[in-house]
PDB file of C-alpha atoms in Angstrom:
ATOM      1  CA  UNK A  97     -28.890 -31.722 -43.910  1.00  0.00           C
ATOM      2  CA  UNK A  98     -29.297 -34.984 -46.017  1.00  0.00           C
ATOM      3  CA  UNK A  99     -33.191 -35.222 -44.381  1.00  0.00           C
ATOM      4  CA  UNK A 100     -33.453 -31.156 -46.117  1.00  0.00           C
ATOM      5  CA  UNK A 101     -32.542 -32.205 -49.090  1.00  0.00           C
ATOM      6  CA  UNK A 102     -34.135 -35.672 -49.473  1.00  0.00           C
ATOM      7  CA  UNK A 103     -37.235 -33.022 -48.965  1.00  0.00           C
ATOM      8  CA  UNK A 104     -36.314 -30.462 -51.679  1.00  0.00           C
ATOM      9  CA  UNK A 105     -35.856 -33.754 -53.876  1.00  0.00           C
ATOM     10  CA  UNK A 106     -39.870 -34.494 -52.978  1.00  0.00           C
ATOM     11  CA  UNK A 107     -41.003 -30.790 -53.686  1.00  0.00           C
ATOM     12  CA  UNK A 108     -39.380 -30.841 -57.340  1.00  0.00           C
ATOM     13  CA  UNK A 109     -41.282 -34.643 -57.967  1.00  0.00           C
ATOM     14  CA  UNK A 110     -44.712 -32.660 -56.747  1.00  0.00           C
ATOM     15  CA  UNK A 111     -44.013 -29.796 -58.792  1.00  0.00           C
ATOM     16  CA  UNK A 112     -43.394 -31.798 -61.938  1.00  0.00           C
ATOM     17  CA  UNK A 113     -46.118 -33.825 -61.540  1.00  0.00           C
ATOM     18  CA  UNK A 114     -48.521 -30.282 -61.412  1.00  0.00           C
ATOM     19  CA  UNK A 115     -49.141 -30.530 -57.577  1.00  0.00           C
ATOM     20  CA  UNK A 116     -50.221 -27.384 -56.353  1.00  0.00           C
ATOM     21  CA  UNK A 117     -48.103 -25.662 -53.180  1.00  0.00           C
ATOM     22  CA  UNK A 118     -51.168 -26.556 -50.293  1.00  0.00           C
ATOM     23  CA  UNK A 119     -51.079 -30.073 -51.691  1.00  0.00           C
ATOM     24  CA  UNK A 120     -47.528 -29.804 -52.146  1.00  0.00           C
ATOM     25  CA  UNK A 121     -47.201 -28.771 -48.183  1.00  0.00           C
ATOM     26  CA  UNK A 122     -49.471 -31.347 -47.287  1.00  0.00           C
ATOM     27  CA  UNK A 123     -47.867 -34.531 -48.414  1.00  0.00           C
ATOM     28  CA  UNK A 124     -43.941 -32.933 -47.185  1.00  0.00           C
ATOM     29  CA  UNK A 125     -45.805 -32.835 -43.810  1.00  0.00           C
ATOM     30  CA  UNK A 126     -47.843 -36.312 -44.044  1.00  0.00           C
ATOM     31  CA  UNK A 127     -44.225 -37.933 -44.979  1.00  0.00           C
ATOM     32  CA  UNK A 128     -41.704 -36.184 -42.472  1.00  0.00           C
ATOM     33  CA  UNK A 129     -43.710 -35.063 -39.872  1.00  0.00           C
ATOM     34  CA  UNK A 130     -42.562 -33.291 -37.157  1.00  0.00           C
ATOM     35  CA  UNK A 131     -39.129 -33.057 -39.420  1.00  0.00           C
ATOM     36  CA  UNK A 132     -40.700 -31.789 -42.182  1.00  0.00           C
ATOM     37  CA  UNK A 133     -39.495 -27.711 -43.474  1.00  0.00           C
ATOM     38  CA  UNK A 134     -41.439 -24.947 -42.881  1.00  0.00           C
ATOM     39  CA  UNK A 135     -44.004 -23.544 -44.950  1.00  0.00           C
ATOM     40  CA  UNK A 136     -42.661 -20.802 -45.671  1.00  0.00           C
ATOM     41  CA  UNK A 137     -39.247 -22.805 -47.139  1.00  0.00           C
ATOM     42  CA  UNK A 138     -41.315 -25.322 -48.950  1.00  0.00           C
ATOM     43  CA  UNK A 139     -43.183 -22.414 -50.835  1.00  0.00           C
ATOM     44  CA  UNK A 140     -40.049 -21.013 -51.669  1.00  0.00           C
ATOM     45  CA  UNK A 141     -38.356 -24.190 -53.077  1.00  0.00           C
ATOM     46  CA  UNK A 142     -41.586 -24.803 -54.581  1.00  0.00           C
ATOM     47  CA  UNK A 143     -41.326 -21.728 -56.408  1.00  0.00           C
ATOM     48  CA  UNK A 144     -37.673 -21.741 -57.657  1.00  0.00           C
ATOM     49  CA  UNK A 145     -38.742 -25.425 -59.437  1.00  0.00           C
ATOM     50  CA  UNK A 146     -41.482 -23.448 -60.720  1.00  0.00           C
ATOM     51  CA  UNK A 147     -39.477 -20.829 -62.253  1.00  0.00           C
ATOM     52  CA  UNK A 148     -37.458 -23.617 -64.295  1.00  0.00           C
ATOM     53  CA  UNK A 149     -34.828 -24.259 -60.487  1.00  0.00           C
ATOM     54  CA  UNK A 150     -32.816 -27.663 -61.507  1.00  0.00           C
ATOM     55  CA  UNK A 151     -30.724 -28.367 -58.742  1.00  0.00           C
ATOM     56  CA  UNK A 152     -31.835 -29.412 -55.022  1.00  0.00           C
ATOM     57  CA  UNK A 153     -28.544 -27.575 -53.736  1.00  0.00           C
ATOM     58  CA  UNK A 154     -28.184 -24.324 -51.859  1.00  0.00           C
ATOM     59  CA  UNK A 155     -26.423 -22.329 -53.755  1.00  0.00           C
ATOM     60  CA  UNK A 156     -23.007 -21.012 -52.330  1.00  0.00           C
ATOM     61  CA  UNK A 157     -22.668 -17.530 -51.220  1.00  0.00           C
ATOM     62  CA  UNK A 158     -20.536 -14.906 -52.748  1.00  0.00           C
ATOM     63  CA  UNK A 159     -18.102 -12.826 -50.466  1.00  0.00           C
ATOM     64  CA  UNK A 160     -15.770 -14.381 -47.987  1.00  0.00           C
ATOM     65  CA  UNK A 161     -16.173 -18.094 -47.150  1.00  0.00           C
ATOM     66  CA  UNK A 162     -18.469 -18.019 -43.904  1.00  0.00           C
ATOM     67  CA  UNK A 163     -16.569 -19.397 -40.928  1.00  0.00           C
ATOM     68  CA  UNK A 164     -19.712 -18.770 -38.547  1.00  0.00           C
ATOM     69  CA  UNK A 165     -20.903 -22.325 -39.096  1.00  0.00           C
ATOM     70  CA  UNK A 166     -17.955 -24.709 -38.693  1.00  0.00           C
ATOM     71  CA  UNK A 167     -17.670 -27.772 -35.780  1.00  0.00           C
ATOM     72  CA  UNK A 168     -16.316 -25.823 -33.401  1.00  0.00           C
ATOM     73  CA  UNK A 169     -19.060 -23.071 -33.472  1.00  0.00           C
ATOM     74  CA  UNK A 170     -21.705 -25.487 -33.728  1.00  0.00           C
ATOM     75  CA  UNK A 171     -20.180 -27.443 -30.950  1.00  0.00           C
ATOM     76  CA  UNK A 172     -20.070 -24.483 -28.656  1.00  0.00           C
ATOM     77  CA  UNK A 173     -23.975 -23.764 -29.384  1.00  0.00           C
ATOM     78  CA  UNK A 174     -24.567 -27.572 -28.757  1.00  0.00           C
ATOM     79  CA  UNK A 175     -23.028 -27.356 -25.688  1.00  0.00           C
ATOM     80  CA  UNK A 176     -24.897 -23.680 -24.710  1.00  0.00           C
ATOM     81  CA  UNK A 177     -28.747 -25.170 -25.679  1.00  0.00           C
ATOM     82  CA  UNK A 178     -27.915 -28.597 -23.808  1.00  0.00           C
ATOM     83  CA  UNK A 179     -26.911 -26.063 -20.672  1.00  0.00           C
ATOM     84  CA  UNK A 180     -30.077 -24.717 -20.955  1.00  0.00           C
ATOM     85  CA  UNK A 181     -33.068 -25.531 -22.962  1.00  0.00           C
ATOM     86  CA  UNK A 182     -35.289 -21.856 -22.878  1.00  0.00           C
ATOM     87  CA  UNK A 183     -32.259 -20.152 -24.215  1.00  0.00           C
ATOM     88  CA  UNK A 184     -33.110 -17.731 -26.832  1.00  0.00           C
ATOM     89  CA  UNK A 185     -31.471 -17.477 -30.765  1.00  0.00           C
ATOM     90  CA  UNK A 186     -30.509 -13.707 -29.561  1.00  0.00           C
ATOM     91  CA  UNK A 187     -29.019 -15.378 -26.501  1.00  0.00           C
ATOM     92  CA  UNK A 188     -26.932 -17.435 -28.486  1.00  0.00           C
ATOM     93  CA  UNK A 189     -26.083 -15.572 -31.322  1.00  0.00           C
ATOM     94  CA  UNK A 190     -24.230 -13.074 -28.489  1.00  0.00           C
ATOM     95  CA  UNK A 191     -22.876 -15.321 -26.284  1.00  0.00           C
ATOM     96  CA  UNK A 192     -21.313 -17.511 -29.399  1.00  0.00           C
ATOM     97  CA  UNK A 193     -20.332 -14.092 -31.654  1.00  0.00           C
ATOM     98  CA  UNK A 194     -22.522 -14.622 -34.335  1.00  0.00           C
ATOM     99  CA  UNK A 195     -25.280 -13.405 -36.268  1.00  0.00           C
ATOM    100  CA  UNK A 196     -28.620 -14.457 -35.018  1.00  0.00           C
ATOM    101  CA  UNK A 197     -29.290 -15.782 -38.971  1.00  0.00           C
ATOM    102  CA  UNK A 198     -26.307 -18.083 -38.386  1.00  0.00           C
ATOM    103  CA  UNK A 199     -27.252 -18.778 -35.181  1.00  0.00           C
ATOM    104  CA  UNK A 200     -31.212 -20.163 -36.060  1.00  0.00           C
ATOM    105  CA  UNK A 201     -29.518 -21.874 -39.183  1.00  0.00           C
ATOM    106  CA  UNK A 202     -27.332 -23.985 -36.828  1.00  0.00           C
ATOM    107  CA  UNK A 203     -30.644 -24.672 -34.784  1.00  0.00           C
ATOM    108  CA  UNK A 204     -32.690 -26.026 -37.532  1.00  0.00           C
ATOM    109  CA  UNK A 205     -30.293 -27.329 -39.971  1.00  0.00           C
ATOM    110  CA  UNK A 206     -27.016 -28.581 -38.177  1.00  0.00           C
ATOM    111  CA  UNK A 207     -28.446 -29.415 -34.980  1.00  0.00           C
ATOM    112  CA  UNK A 208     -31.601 -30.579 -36.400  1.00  0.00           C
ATOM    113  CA  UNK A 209     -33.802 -28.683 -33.237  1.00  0.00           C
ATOM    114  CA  UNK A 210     -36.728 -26.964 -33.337  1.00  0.00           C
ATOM    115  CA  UNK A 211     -38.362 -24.722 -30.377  1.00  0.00           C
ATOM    116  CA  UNK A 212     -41.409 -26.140 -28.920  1.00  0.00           C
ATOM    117  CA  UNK A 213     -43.722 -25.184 -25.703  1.00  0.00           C
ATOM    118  CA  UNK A 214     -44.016 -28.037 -22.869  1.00  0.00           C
ATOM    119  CA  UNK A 215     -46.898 -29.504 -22.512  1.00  0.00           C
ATOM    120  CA  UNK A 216     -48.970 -29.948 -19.156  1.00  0.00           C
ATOM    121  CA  UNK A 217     -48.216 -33.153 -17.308  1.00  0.00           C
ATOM    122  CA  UNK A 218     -50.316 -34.403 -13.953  1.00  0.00           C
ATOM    123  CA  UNK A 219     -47.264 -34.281 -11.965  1.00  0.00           C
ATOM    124  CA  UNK A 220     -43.518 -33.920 -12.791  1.00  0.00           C
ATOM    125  CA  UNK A 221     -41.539 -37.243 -11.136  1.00  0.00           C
ATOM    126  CA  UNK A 222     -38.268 -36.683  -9.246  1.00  0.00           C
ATOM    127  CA  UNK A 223     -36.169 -39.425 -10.447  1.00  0.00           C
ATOM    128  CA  UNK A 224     -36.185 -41.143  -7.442  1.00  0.00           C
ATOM    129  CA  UNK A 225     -39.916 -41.273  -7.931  1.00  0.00           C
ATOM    130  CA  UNK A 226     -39.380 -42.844 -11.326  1.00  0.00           C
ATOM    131  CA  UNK A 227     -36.872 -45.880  -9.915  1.00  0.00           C
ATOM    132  CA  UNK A 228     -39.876 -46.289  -7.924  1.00  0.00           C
ATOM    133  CA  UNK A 229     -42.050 -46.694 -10.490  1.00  0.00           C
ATOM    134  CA  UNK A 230     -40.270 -49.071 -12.040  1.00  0.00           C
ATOM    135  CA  UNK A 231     -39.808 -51.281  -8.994  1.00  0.00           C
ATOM    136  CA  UNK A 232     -43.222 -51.545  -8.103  1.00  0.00           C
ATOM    137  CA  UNK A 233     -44.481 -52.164 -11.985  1.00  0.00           C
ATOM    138  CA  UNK A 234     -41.790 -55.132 -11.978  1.00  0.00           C
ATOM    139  CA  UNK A 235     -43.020 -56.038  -8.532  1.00  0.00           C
ATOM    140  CA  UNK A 236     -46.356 -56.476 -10.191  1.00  0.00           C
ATOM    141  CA  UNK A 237     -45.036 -58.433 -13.079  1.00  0.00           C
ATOM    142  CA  UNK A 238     -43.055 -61.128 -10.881  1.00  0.00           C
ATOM    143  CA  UNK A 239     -46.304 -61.777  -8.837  1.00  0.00           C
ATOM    144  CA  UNK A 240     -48.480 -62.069 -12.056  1.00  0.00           C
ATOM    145  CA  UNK A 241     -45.859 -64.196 -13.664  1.00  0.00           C
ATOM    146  CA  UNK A 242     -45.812 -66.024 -10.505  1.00  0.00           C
ATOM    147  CA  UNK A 243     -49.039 -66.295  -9.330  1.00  0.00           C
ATOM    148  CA  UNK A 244     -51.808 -66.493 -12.868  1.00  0.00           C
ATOM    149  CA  UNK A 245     -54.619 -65.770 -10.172  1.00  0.00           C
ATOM    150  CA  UNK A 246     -52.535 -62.643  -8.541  1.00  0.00           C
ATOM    151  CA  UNK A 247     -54.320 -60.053 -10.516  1.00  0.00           C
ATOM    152  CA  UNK A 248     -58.030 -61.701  -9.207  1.00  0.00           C
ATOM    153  CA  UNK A 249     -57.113 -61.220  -5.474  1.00  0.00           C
ATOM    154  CA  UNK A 250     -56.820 -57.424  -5.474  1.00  0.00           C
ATOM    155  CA  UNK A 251     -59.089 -55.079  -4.497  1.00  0.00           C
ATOM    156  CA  UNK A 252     -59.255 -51.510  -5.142  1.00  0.00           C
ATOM    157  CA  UNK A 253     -60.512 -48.941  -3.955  1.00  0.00           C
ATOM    158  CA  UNK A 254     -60.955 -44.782  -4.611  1.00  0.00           C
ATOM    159  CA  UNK A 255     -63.039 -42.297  -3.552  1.00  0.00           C
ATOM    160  CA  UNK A 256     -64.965 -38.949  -6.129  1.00  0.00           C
ATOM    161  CA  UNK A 257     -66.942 -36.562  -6.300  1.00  0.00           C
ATOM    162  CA  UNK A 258     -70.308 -37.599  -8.174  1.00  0.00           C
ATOM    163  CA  UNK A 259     -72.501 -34.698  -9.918  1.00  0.00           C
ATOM    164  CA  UNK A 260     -76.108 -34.535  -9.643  1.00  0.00           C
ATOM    165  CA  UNK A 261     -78.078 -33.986 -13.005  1.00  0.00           C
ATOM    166  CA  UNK A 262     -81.793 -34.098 -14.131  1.00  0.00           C
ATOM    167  CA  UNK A 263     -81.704 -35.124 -17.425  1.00  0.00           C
ATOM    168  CA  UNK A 264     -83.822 -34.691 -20.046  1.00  0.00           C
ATOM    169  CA  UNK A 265     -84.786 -37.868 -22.359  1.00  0.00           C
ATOM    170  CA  UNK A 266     -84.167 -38.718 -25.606  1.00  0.00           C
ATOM    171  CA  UNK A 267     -88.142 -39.270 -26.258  1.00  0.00           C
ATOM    172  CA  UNK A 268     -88.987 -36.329 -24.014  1.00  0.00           C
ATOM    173  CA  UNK A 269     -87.115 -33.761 -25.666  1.00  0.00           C
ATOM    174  CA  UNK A 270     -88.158 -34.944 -29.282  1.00  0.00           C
ATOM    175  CA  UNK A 271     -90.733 -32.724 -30.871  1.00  0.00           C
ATOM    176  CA  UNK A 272     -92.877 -32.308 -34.040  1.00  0.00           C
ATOM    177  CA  UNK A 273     -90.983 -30.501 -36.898  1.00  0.00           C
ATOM    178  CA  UNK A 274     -92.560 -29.639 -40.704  1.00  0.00           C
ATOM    179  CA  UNK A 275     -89.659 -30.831 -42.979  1.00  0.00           C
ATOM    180  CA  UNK A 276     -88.276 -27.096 -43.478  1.00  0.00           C
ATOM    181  CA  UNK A 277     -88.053 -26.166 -40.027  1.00  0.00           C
ATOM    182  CA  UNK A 278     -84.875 -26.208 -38.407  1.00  0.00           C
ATOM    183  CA  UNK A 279     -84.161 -29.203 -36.227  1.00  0.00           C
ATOM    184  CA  UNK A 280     -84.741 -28.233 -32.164  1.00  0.00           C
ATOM    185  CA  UNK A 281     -81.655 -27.634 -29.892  1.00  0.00           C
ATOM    186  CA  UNK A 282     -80.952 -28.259 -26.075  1.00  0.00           C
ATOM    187  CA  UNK A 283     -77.630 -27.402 -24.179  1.00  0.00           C
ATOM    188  CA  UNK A 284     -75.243 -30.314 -22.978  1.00  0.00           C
ATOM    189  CA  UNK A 285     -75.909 -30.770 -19.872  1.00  0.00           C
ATOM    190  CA  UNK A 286     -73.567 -29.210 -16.651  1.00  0.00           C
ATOM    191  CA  UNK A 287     -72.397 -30.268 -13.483  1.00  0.00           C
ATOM    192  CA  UNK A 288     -74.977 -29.046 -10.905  1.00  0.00           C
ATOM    193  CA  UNK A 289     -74.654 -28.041  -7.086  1.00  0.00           C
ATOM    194  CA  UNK A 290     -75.537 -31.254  -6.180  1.00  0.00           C
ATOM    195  CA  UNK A 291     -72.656 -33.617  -5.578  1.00  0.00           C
ATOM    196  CA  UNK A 292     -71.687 -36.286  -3.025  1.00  0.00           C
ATOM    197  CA  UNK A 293     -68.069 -38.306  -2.183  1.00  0.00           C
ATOM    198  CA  UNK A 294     -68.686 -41.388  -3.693  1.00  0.00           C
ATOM    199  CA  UNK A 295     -66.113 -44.155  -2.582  1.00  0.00           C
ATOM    200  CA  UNK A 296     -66.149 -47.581  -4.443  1.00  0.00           C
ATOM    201  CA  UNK A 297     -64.017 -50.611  -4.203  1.00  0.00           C
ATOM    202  CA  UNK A 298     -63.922 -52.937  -7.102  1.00  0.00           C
ATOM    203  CA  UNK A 299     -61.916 -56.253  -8.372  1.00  0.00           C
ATOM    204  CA  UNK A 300     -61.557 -58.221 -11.655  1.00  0.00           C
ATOM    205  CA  UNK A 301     -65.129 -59.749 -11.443  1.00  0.00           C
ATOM    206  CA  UNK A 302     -66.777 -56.199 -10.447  1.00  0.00           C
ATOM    207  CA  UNK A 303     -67.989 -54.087  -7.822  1.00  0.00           C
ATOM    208  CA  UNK A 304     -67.768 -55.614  -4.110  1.00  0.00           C
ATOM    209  CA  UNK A 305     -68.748 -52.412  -2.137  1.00  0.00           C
ATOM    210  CA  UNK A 306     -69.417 -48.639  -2.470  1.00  0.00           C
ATOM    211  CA  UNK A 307     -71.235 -46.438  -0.510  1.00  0.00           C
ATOM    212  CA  UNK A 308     -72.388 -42.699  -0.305  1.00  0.00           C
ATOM    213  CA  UNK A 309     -70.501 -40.058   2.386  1.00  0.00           C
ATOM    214  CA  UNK A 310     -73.244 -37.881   3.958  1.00  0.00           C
ATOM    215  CA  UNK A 311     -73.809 -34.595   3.207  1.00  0.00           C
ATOM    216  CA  UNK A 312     -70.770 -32.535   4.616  1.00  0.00           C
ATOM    217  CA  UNK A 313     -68.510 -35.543   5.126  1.00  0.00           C
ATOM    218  CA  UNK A 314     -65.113 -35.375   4.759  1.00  0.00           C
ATOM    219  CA  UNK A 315     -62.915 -38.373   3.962  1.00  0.00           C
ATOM    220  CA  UNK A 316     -60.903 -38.741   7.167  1.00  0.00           C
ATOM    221  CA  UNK A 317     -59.222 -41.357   9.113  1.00  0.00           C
ATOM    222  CA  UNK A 318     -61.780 -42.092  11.250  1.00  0.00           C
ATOM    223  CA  UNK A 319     -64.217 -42.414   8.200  1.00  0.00           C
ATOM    224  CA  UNK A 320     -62.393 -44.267   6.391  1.00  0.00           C
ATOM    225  CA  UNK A 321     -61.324 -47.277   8.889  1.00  0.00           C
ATOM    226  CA  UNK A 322     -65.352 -47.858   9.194  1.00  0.00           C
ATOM    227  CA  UNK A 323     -65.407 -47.593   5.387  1.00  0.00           C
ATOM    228  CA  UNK A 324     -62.992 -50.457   5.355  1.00  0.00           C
ATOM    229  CA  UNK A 325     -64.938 -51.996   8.538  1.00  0.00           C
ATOM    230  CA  UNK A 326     -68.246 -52.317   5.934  1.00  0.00           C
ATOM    231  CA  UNK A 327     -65.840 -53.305   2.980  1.00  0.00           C
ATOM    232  CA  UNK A 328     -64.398 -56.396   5.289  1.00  0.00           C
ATOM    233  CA  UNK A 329     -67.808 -57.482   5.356  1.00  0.00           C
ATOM    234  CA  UNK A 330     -68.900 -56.725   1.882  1.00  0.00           C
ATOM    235  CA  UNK A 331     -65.835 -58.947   1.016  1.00  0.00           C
ATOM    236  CA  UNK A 332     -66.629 -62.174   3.103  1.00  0.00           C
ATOM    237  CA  UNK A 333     -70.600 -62.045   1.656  1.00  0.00           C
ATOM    238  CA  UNK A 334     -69.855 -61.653  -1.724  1.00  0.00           C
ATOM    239  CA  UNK A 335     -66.333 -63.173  -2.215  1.00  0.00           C
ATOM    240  CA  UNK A 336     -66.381 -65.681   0.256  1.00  0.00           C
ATOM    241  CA  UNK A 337     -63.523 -67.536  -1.345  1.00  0.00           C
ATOM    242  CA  UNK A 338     -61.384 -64.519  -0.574  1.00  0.00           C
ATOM    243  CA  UNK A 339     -62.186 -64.611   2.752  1.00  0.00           C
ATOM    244  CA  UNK A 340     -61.923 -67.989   4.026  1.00  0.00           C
ATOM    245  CA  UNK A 341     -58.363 -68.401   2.447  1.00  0.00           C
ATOM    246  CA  UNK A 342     -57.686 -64.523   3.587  1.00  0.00           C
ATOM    247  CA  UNK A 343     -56.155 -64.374   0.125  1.00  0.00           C
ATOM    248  CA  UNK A 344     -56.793 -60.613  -1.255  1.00  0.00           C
ATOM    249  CA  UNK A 345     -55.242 -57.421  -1.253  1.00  0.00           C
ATOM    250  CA  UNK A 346     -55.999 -53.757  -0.926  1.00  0.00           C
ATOM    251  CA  UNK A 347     -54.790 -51.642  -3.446  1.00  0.00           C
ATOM    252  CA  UNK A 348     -55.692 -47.543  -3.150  1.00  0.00           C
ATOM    253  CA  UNK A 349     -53.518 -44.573  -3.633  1.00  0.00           C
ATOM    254  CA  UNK A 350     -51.354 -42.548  -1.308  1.00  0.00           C
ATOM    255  CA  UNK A 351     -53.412 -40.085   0.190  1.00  0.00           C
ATOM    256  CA  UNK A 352     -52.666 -39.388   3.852  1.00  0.00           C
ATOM    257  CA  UNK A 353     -56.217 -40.733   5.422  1.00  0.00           C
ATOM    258  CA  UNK A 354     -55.185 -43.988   3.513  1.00  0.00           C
ATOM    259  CA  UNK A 355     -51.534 -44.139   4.796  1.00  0.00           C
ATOM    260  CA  UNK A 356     -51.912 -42.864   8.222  1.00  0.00           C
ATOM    261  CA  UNK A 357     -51.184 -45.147  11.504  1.00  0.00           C
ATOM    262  CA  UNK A 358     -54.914 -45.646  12.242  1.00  0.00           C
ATOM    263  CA  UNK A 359     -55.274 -47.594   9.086  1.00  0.00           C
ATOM    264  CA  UNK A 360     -51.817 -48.695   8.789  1.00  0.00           C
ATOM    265  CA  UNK A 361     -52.858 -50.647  12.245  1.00  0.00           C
ATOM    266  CA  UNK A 362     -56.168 -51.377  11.049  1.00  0.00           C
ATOM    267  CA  UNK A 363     -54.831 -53.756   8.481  1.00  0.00           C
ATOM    268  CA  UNK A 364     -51.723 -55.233  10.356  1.00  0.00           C
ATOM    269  CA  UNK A 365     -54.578 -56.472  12.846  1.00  0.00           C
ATOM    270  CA  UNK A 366     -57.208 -57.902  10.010  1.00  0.00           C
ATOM    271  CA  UNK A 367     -53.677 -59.073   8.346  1.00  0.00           C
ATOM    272  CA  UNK A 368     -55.096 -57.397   4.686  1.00  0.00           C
ATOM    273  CA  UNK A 369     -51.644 -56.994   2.640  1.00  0.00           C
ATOM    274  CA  UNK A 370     -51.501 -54.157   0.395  1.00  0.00           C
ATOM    275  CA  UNK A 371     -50.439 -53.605  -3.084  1.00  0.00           C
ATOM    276  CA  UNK A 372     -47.652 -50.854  -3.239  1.00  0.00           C
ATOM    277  CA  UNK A 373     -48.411 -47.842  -4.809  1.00  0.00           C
ATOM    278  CA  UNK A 374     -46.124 -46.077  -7.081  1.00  0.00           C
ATOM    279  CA  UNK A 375     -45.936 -42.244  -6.122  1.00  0.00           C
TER     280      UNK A 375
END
């Protein structure tokens, strides 16, 4: 309530000063953001100042005092929306006994709420996953802490799909033009039918090995122990520090070809540690 009218207070100051209502809207939103009224309110405050309004406060309502919006009514629609997020103002105007009016003017102005879609996320966590998380980022931090070269002995690897293209240059595509002709066009270019599994392992200092699966290949188990096989020996020609000390890690993600026994026993028998990887 105080955060409504601090805002009423900033739509009289634009009035006065001759602000019109878009610029009016535009600085209410630019100073409360996601907390700032609706348009639709501001106009109408705006508009009541306009017509000569003095005071910020609502005005009381004639009739019998309203007894729809007291603690314990408010509490119980607390307590129904924290039950359940998606629940509807028609929902809780009829489970609580009220109006649905009272009901959205809890929402917004008691409760301070507003309803809002969810957004896409990658994956949602379970919150073991998230204690997980956690542990392995503050894993990471005691061996950097630790260790100031920690970060320079890990490897890591991934595999993706790479696109073929046949691009057209800058200095090939340019063209003569008389000064009122339009300037020429050409499309962005798309992903063609071309592609190829491209798996790369890099470290602090760059690229140590990456190669091309043939056409057809799938990333199995099989594949990818002679994939590490190649990236053993990438590792002792170009970081032969690494090697003779046996002093690096393998960091790549969870997928099942790079968790399953075969590789699992690959690396217990070349002793290659790896870094955990949060879920």
């Amino acid at each position: 309530m105080t955060e409504r009218l601090e805002q009423r207070y900033c739509i009289k100051f634009c009035q006065k000063l001759g602000d019109s209502q878009v610029e009016t809207i535009r600085k209410i939103q630019t100073a409360f953001g996601d907390d700032a009224m609706g348009i639709t309110q501001i106009k109408e405050w705006y508009n009541r100042f306009k017509d000569g309004r003095t005071t910020v406060e609502r005005e009381p309502r004639s009739g019998r005092p309203s007894i729809c919006r007291n603690d314990q009514v408010i509490a119980k629609v607390n307590t129904m929306v924290m039950r359940g997020r998606r629940v509807t103002i028609r929902e809780i105007a009829e489970e609580v006994g009220i109006s649905t009016f009272s009901a959205h003017s809890i929402m917004i102005e008691d409760l301070a709420m507003k309803r809002v879609a969810a957004k896409f996320v990658p994956k949602l966590l379970t919150a073991e996953q998230k204690e997980l998380h956690v542990e392995v980022s503050q894993d990471m931090l005691d061996s950097t802490n630790g260790d100031p070269d920690f970060m320079s002995t890990i490897i890591t690897g991934d595999e993706s799909w790479v696109y073929g293209y046949d691009p057209e240059t800058k200095s090939q595509s340019s063209q003569w033009k008389h000064s009122t002709s339009p300037r020429p066009k050409k499309a962005r270019q798309v992903h063609s039918n071309v592609k190829v599994m491209l798996t790369v392992f890099f470290d602090s200092r760059g690229v140590v090995h990456y190669e091309y699966a043939p056409q057809g290949q799938t990333i199995t188990k099989e594949y990818y122990r002679d994939v590490l096989r190649r990236l053993c020996d990438a590792v002792r020609c170009k970081r032969p520090e690494l090697w003779s000390t046996g002093n690096w890690r393998l960091h790549h993600d969870n997928a099942p070809t790079h968790s399953s026994h075969l590789i699992q026993t690959l690396l217990a028998k070349n002793q290659t540690p790896e870094v955990q990887q949060a879920p």
